[in-house]
């Protein structure tokens, strides 16, 4: 089901089974943070998971939420009267995650779902921060509110965002004083007198976008502060996403398997980069893989991600062997959804072995 700010797919009618395990897959968008960009991707993923024979005793609740400031109407935008930087967006999305866990509990008669986080682009940075906060809460509070069993990071931008070619150009432009306000004003001026339906057709023609992406981009242009928020957030990303800021709480710690089911299982973190991503410098990507993970091949299938190697505590890090672009949700939703289906199945298998 789709609303202006949220996408959610619940288990199909009649699928609920006695003793079935409930899973929540929570997706965090990139920037611009409009969740309708991901409608074909999340819809395809939901269909694939429900049709996977090995997962027939599992119920999947898939949800994603737009970021603050990207609301489509003045009434919605009143919730975010000020522009939101990266930290405030993380706070907001973390709250949305807990709200969705509570919604699943209500729909399932009090059953708490196991959670798999998924993020795209800057959403992957938010994902890692939510994992860090979740683990800290467990360590400080000594209790867990839900099992966070894995994370899938698509085209992650988690270090040195200003290094790649697109980052260099964007960083220079965004450092112009008032750039977010200036950019927003220019877009509003250029499109103010264009009827919305015609604007949608122009976006499809000029950008060569599919219908869902053109419609979402038109909504971004027409939204009260969406363009301004996208530019403001991008500037904050350039300032904050620099060095590798995470320690053992993300990359691995001396944790005996099974001692804390609420802890994130590090081998259940899957990173997927594009082979030539304009928003990720190749040397930065390869340096991170050498330091923090082990590099796997997409030519291997699900068995590649079972708990079997000497490096099984490290995150799995993969690089696309084709030409899937950073903005995969525009035209490459189906192929990425098929990859993600395998990774979800592997994460669940790994969790069941603990």
mmCIF file of N, CA, C and O in Angstrom, residues 68-122:
data_model
loop_
_atom_site.group_PDB
_atom_site.id
_atom_site.type_symbol
_atom_site.label_atom_id
_atom_site.label_comp_id
_atom_site.label_asym_id
_atom_site.label_seq_id
_atom_site.Cartn_x
_atom_site.Cartn_y
_atom_site.Cartn_z
ATOM 1 N N UNK A 68 12.155 13.377 6.439
ATOM 2 C CA UNK A 68 11.549 14.656 6.806
ATOM 3 C C UNK A 68 11.791 15.703 5.714
ATOM 4 O O UNK A 68 12.860 15.748 5.105
ATOM 5 N N UNK A 69 10.792 16.532 5.479
ATOM 6 C CA UNK A 69 10.934 17.628 4.541
ATOM 7 C C UNK A 69 10.508 17.301 3.129
ATOM 8 O O UNK A 69 10.438 18.197 2.285
ATOM 9 N N UNK A 70 10.223 16.034 2.858
ATOM 10 C CA UNK A 70 9.839 15.640 1.505
ATOM 11 C C UNK A 70 8.350 15.356 1.397
ATOM 12 O O UNK A 70 7.903 14.664 0.484
ATOM 13 N N UNK A 71 7.564 15.874 2.327
ATOM 14 C CA UNK A 71 6.125 15.688 2.309
ATOM 15 C C UNK A 71 5.517 16.407 1.110
ATOM 16 O O UNK A 71 6.021 17.427 0.641
ATOM 17 N N UNK A 72 4.403 15.878 0.640
ATOM 18 C CA UNK A 72 3.825 16.367 -0.617
ATOM 19 C C UNK A 72 2.817 17.495 -0.442
ATOM 20 O O UNK A 72 2.334 18.044 -1.425
ATOM 21 N N UNK A 73 2.469 17.854 0.796
ATOM 22 C CA UNK A 73 1.475 18.900 0.982
ATOM 23 C C UNK A 73 1.882 19.808 2.135
ATOM 24 O O UNK A 73 2.738 19.463 2.949
ATOM 25 N N UNK A 74 1.254 20.971 2.190
ATOM 26 C CA UNK A 74 1.536 21.911 3.270
ATOM 27 C C UNK A 74 1.178 21.328 4.621
ATOM 28 O O UNK A 74 1.873 21.531 5.614
ATOM 29 N N UNK A 75 0.063 20.573 4.696
ATOM 30 C CA UNK A 75 -0.342 19.983 5.973
ATOM 31 C C UNK A 75 0.703 19.005 6.482
ATOM 32 O O UNK A 75 1.070 19.002 7.654
ATOM 33 N N UNK A 76 1.215 18.138 5.568
ATOM 34 C CA UNK A 76 2.250 17.199 5.971
ATOM 35 C C UNK A 76 3.518 17.933 6.385
ATOM 36 O O UNK A 76 4.201 17.554 7.342
ATOM 37 N N UNK A 77 3.867 18.968 5.647
ATOM 38 C CA UNK A 77 5.129 19.676 5.883
ATOM 39 C C UNK A 77 5.155 20.388 7.224
ATOM 40 O O UNK A 77 6.220 20.761 7.708
ATOM 41 N N UNK A 78 4.000 20.590 7.848
ATOM 42 C CA UNK A 78 3.986 21.238 9.152
ATOM 43 C C UNK A 78 4.728 20.409 10.196
ATOM 44 O O UNK A 78 5.165 20.924 11.222
ATOM 45 N N UNK A 79 4.907 19.103 9.920
ATOM 46 C CA UNK A 79 5.656 18.271 10.853
ATOM 47 C C UNK A 79 7.135 18.569 10.794
ATOM 48 O O UNK A 79 7.884 18.192 11.676
ATOM 49 N N UNK A 80 7.592 19.196 9.717
ATOM 50 C CA UNK A 80 9.017 19.506 9.570
ATOM 51 C C UNK A 80 9.174 20.958 9.125
ATOM 52 O O UNK A 80 9.576 21.242 8.002
ATOM 53 N N UNK A 81 8.796 21.915 10.009
ATOM 54 C CA UNK A 81 8.833 23.322 9.615
ATOM 55 C C UNK A 81 10.240 23.833 9.342
ATOM 56 O O UNK A 81 10.418 24.831 8.654
ATOM 57 N N UNK A 82 11.244 23.151 9.888
ATOM 58 C CA UNK A 82 12.624 23.565 9.674
ATOM 59 C C UNK A 82 13.330 22.512 8.825
ATOM 60 O O UNK A 82 12.972 21.339 8.820
ATOM 61 N N UNK A 83 14.352 22.944 8.104
ATOM 62 C CA UNK A 83 15.139 22.004 7.317
ATOM 63 C C UNK A 83 15.861 21.038 8.258
ATOM 64 O O UNK A 83 16.334 21.421 9.321
ATOM 65 N N UNK A 84 15.930 19.781 7.841
ATOM 66 C CA UNK A 84 16.475 18.727 8.701
ATOM 67 C C UNK A 84 17.819 18.255 8.179
ATOM 68 O O UNK A 84 17.942 17.863 7.012
ATOM 69 N N UNK A 85 18.828 18.292 9.053
ATOM 70 C CA UNK A 85 20.134 17.755 8.718
ATOM 71 C C UNK A 85 20.182 16.254 8.929
ATOM 72 O O UNK A 85 19.176 15.608 9.262
ATOM 73 N N UNK A 86 21.361 15.688 8.766
ATOM 74 C CA UNK A 86 21.509 14.237 8.790
ATOM 75 C C UNK A 86 21.152 13.642 10.144
ATOM 76 O O UNK A 86 20.461 12.617 10.225
ATOM 77 N N UNK A 87 21.604 14.255 11.225
ATOM 78 C CA UNK A 87 21.314 13.709 12.557
ATOM 79 C C UNK A 87 19.816 13.718 12.847
ATOM 80 O O UNK A 87 19.275 12.752 13.410
ATOM 81 N N UNK A 88 19.142 14.782 12.469
ATOM 82 C CA UNK A 88 17.703 14.851 12.716
ATOM 83 C C UNK A 88 16.960 13.822 11.863
ATOM 84 O O UNK A 88 15.970 13.234 12.303
ATOM 85 N N UNK A 89 17.439 13.590 10.644
ATOM 86 C CA UNK A 89 16.826 12.565 9.806
ATOM 87 C C UNK A 89 16.994 11.178 10.430
ATOM 88 O O UNK A 89 16.071 10.346 10.395
ATOM 89 N N UNK A 90 18.160 10.921 11.009
ATOM 90 C CA UNK A 90 18.388 9.626 11.667
ATOM 91 C C UNK A 90 17.432 9.460 12.836
ATOM 92 O O UNK A 90 16.829 8.387 13.022
ATOM 93 N N UNK A 91 17.275 10.507 13.640
ATOM 94 C CA UNK A 91 16.323 10.452 14.762
ATOM 95 C C UNK A 91 14.922 10.129 14.263
ATOM 96 O O UNK A 91 14.201 9.300 14.840
ATOM 97 N N UNK A 92 14.526 10.779 13.177
ATOM 98 C CA UNK A 92 13.178 10.599 12.640
ATOM 99 C C UNK A 92 12.975 9.177 12.123
ATOM 100 O O UNK A 92 11.971 8.519 12.440
ATOM 101 N N UNK A 93 13.910 8.680 11.333
ATOM 102 C CA UNK A 93 13.770 7.338 10.761
ATOM 103 C C UNK A 93 13.840 6.276 11.848
ATOM 104 O O UNK A 93 13.121 5.261 11.792
ATOM 105 N N UNK A 94 14.660 6.487 12.854
ATOM 106 C CA UNK A 94 14.715 5.550 13.972
ATOM 107 C C UNK A 94 13.350 5.466 14.659
ATOM 108 O O UNK A 94 12.874 4.377 15.011
ATOM 109 N N UNK A 95 12.702 6.612 14.821
ATOM 110 C CA UNK A 95 11.359 6.620 15.398
ATOM 111 C C UNK A 95 10.352 5.916 14.510
ATOM 112 O O UNK A 95 9.472 5.189 14.999
ATOM 113 N N UNK A 96 10.457 6.110 13.196
ATOM 114 C CA UNK A 96 9.564 5.416 12.255
ATOM 115 C C UNK A 96 9.731 3.908 12.356
ATOM 116 O O UNK A 96 8.750 3.156 12.269
ATOM 117 N N UNK A 97 10.964 3.444 12.514
ATOM 118 C CA UNK A 97 11.219 2.009 12.662
ATOM 119 C C UNK A 97 10.492 1.450 13.876
ATOM 120 O O UNK A 97 9.804 0.420 13.788
ATOM 121 N N UNK A 98 10.616 2.115 15.012
ATOM 122 C CA UNK A 98 9.948 1.635 16.228
ATOM 123 C C UNK A 98 8.436 1.678 16.075
ATOM 124 O O UNK A 98 7.729 0.782 16.559
ATOM 125 N N UNK A 99 7.929 2.700 15.398
ATOM 126 C CA UNK A 99 6.482 2.774 15.160
ATOM 127 C C UNK A 99 6.008 1.589 14.330
ATOM 128 O O UNK A 99 4.943 1.011 14.589
ATOM 129 N N UNK A 100 6.795 1.241 13.314
ATOM 130 C CA UNK A 100 6.391 0.130 12.455
ATOM 131 C C UNK A 100 6.462 -1.202 13.201
ATOM 132 O O UNK A 100 5.616 -2.082 13.001
ATOM 133 N N UNK A 101 7.468 -1.392 14.050
ATOM 134 C CA UNK A 101 7.530 -2.603 14.873
ATOM 135 C C UNK A 101 6.267 -2.718 15.724
ATOM 136 O O UNK A 101 5.667 -3.793 15.834
ATOM 137 N N UNK A 102 5.851 -1.600 16.310
ATOM 138 C CA UNK A 102 4.622 -1.604 17.120
ATOM 139 C C UNK A 102 3.400 -1.931 16.264
ATOM 140 O O UNK A 102 2.502 -2.656 16.715
ATOM 141 N N UNK A 103 3.352 -1.410 15.023
ATOM 142 C CA UNK A 103 2.226 -1.706 14.139
ATOM 143 C C UNK A 103 2.151 -3.197 13.823
ATOM 144 O O UNK A 103 1.069 -3.793 13.786
ATOM 145 N N UNK A 104 3.307 -3.816 13.575
ATOM 146 C CA UNK A 104 3.319 -5.255 13.291
ATOM 147 C C UNK A 104 2.855 -6.035 14.520
ATOM 148 O O UNK A 104 2.100 -7.008 14.401
ATOM 149 N N UNK A 105 3.292 -5.608 15.690
ATOM 150 C CA UNK A 105 2.835 -6.267 16.921
ATOM 151 C C UNK A 105 1.307 -6.235 17.014
ATOM 152 O O UNK A 105 0.671 -7.231 17.354
ATOM 153 N N UNK A 106 0.743 -5.071 16.734
ATOM 154 C CA UNK A 106 -0.714 -4.930 16.812
ATOM 155 C C UNK A 106 -1.424 -5.823 15.798
ATOM 156 O O UNK A 106 -2.458 -6.420 16.095
ATOM 157 N N UNK A 107 -0.874 -5.946 14.610
ATOM 158 C CA UNK A 107 -1.513 -6.735 13.568
ATOM 159 C C UNK A 107 -1.369 -8.239 13.779
ATOM 160 O O UNK A 107 -2.137 -9.018 13.218
ATOM 161 N N UNK A 108 -0.369 -8.631 14.555
ATOM 162 C CA UNK A 108 -0.093 -10.061 14.724
ATOM 163 C C UNK A 108 -0.442 -10.559 16.121
ATOM 164 O O UNK A 108 -0.008 -11.639 16.518
ATOM 165 N N UNK A 109 -1.205 -9.787 16.860
ATOM 166 C CA UNK A 109 -1.605 -10.236 18.186
ATOM 167 C C UNK A 109 -0.495 -10.213 19.212
ATOM 168 O O UNK A 109 -0.455 -11.059 20.115
ATOM 169 N N UNK A 110 0.428 -9.257 19.066
ATOM 170 C CA UNK A 110 1.476 -9.093 20.073
ATOM 171 C C UNK A 110 2.800 -9.740 19.720
ATOM 172 O O UNK A 110 3.734 -9.705 20.533
ATOM 173 N N UNK A 111 2.938 -10.309 18.537
ATOM 174 C CA UNK A 111 4.201 -10.937 18.129
ATOM 175 C C UNK A 111 5.186 -9.851 17.678
ATOM 176 O O UNK A 111 4.856 -9.014 16.837
ATOM 177 N N UNK A 112 6.385 -9.874 18.241
ATOM 178 C CA UNK A 112 7.418 -8.919 17.846
ATOM 179 C C UNK A 112 8.196 -9.473 16.664
ATOM 180 O O UNK A 112 8.740 -10.576 16.737
ATOM 181 N N UNK A 113 8.256 -8.745 15.560
ATOM 182 C CA UNK A 113 8.961 -9.272 14.385
ATOM 183 C C UNK A 113 10.473 -9.193 14.548
ATOM 184 O O UNK A 113 10.991 -8.349 15.278
ATOM 185 N N UNK A 114 11.168 -10.080 13.872
ATOM 186 C CA UNK A 114 12.605 -9.913 13.699
ATOM 187 C C UNK A 114 12.815 -8.888 12.593
ATOM 188 O O UNK A 114 12.069 -8.861 11.611
ATOM 189 N N UNK A 115 13.833 -8.048 12.756
ATOM 190 C CA UNK A 115 14.004 -6.893 11.874
ATOM 191 C C UNK A 115 15.247 -7.031 11.009
ATOM 192 O O UNK A 115 16.327 -7.380 11.503
ATOM 193 N N UNK A 116 15.078 -6.762 9.722
ATOM 194 C CA UNK A 116 16.188 -6.625 8.787
ATOM 195 C C UNK A 116 16.120 -5.203 8.238
ATOM 196 O O UNK A 116 15.106 -4.790 7.665
ATOM 197 N N UNK A 117 17.181 -4.443 8.435
ATOM 198 C CA UNK A 117 17.240 -3.087 7.909
ATOM 199 C C UNK A 117 17.798 -3.098 6.489
ATOM 200 O O UNK A 117 18.652 -3.926 6.153
ATOM 201 N N UNK A 118 17.319 -2.183 5.688
ATOM 202 C CA UNK A 118 17.812 -2.038 4.326
ATOM 203 C C UNK A 118 17.904 -0.546 4.024
ATOM 204 O O UNK A 118 17.021 0.230 4.403
ATOM 205 N N UNK A 119 18.970 -0.138 3.368
ATOM 206 C CA UNK A 119 19.141 1.273 3.051
ATOM 207 C C UNK A 119 19.781 1.460 1.698
ATOM 208 O O UNK A 119 20.460 0.566 1.174
ATOM 209 N N UNK A 120 19.564 2.636 1.127
ATOM 210 C CA UNK A 120 20.134 2.989 -0.173
ATOM 211 C C UNK A 120 20.861 4.316 -0.048
ATOM 212 O O UNK A 120 20.342 5.267 0.537
ATOM 213 N N UNK A 121 22.092 4.379 -0.580
ATOM 214 C CA UNK A 121 22.867 5.611 -0.618
ATOM 215 C C UNK A 121 23.050 6.166 0.802
ATOM 216 O O UNK A 121 23.522 5.453 1.681
ATOM 217 N N UNK A 122 22.650 7.415 1.058
ATOM 218 C CA UNK A 122 22.816 7.957 2.407
ATOM 219 C C UNK A 122 21.959 7.200 3.423
ATOM 220 O O UNK A 122 22.242 7.223 4.623
#
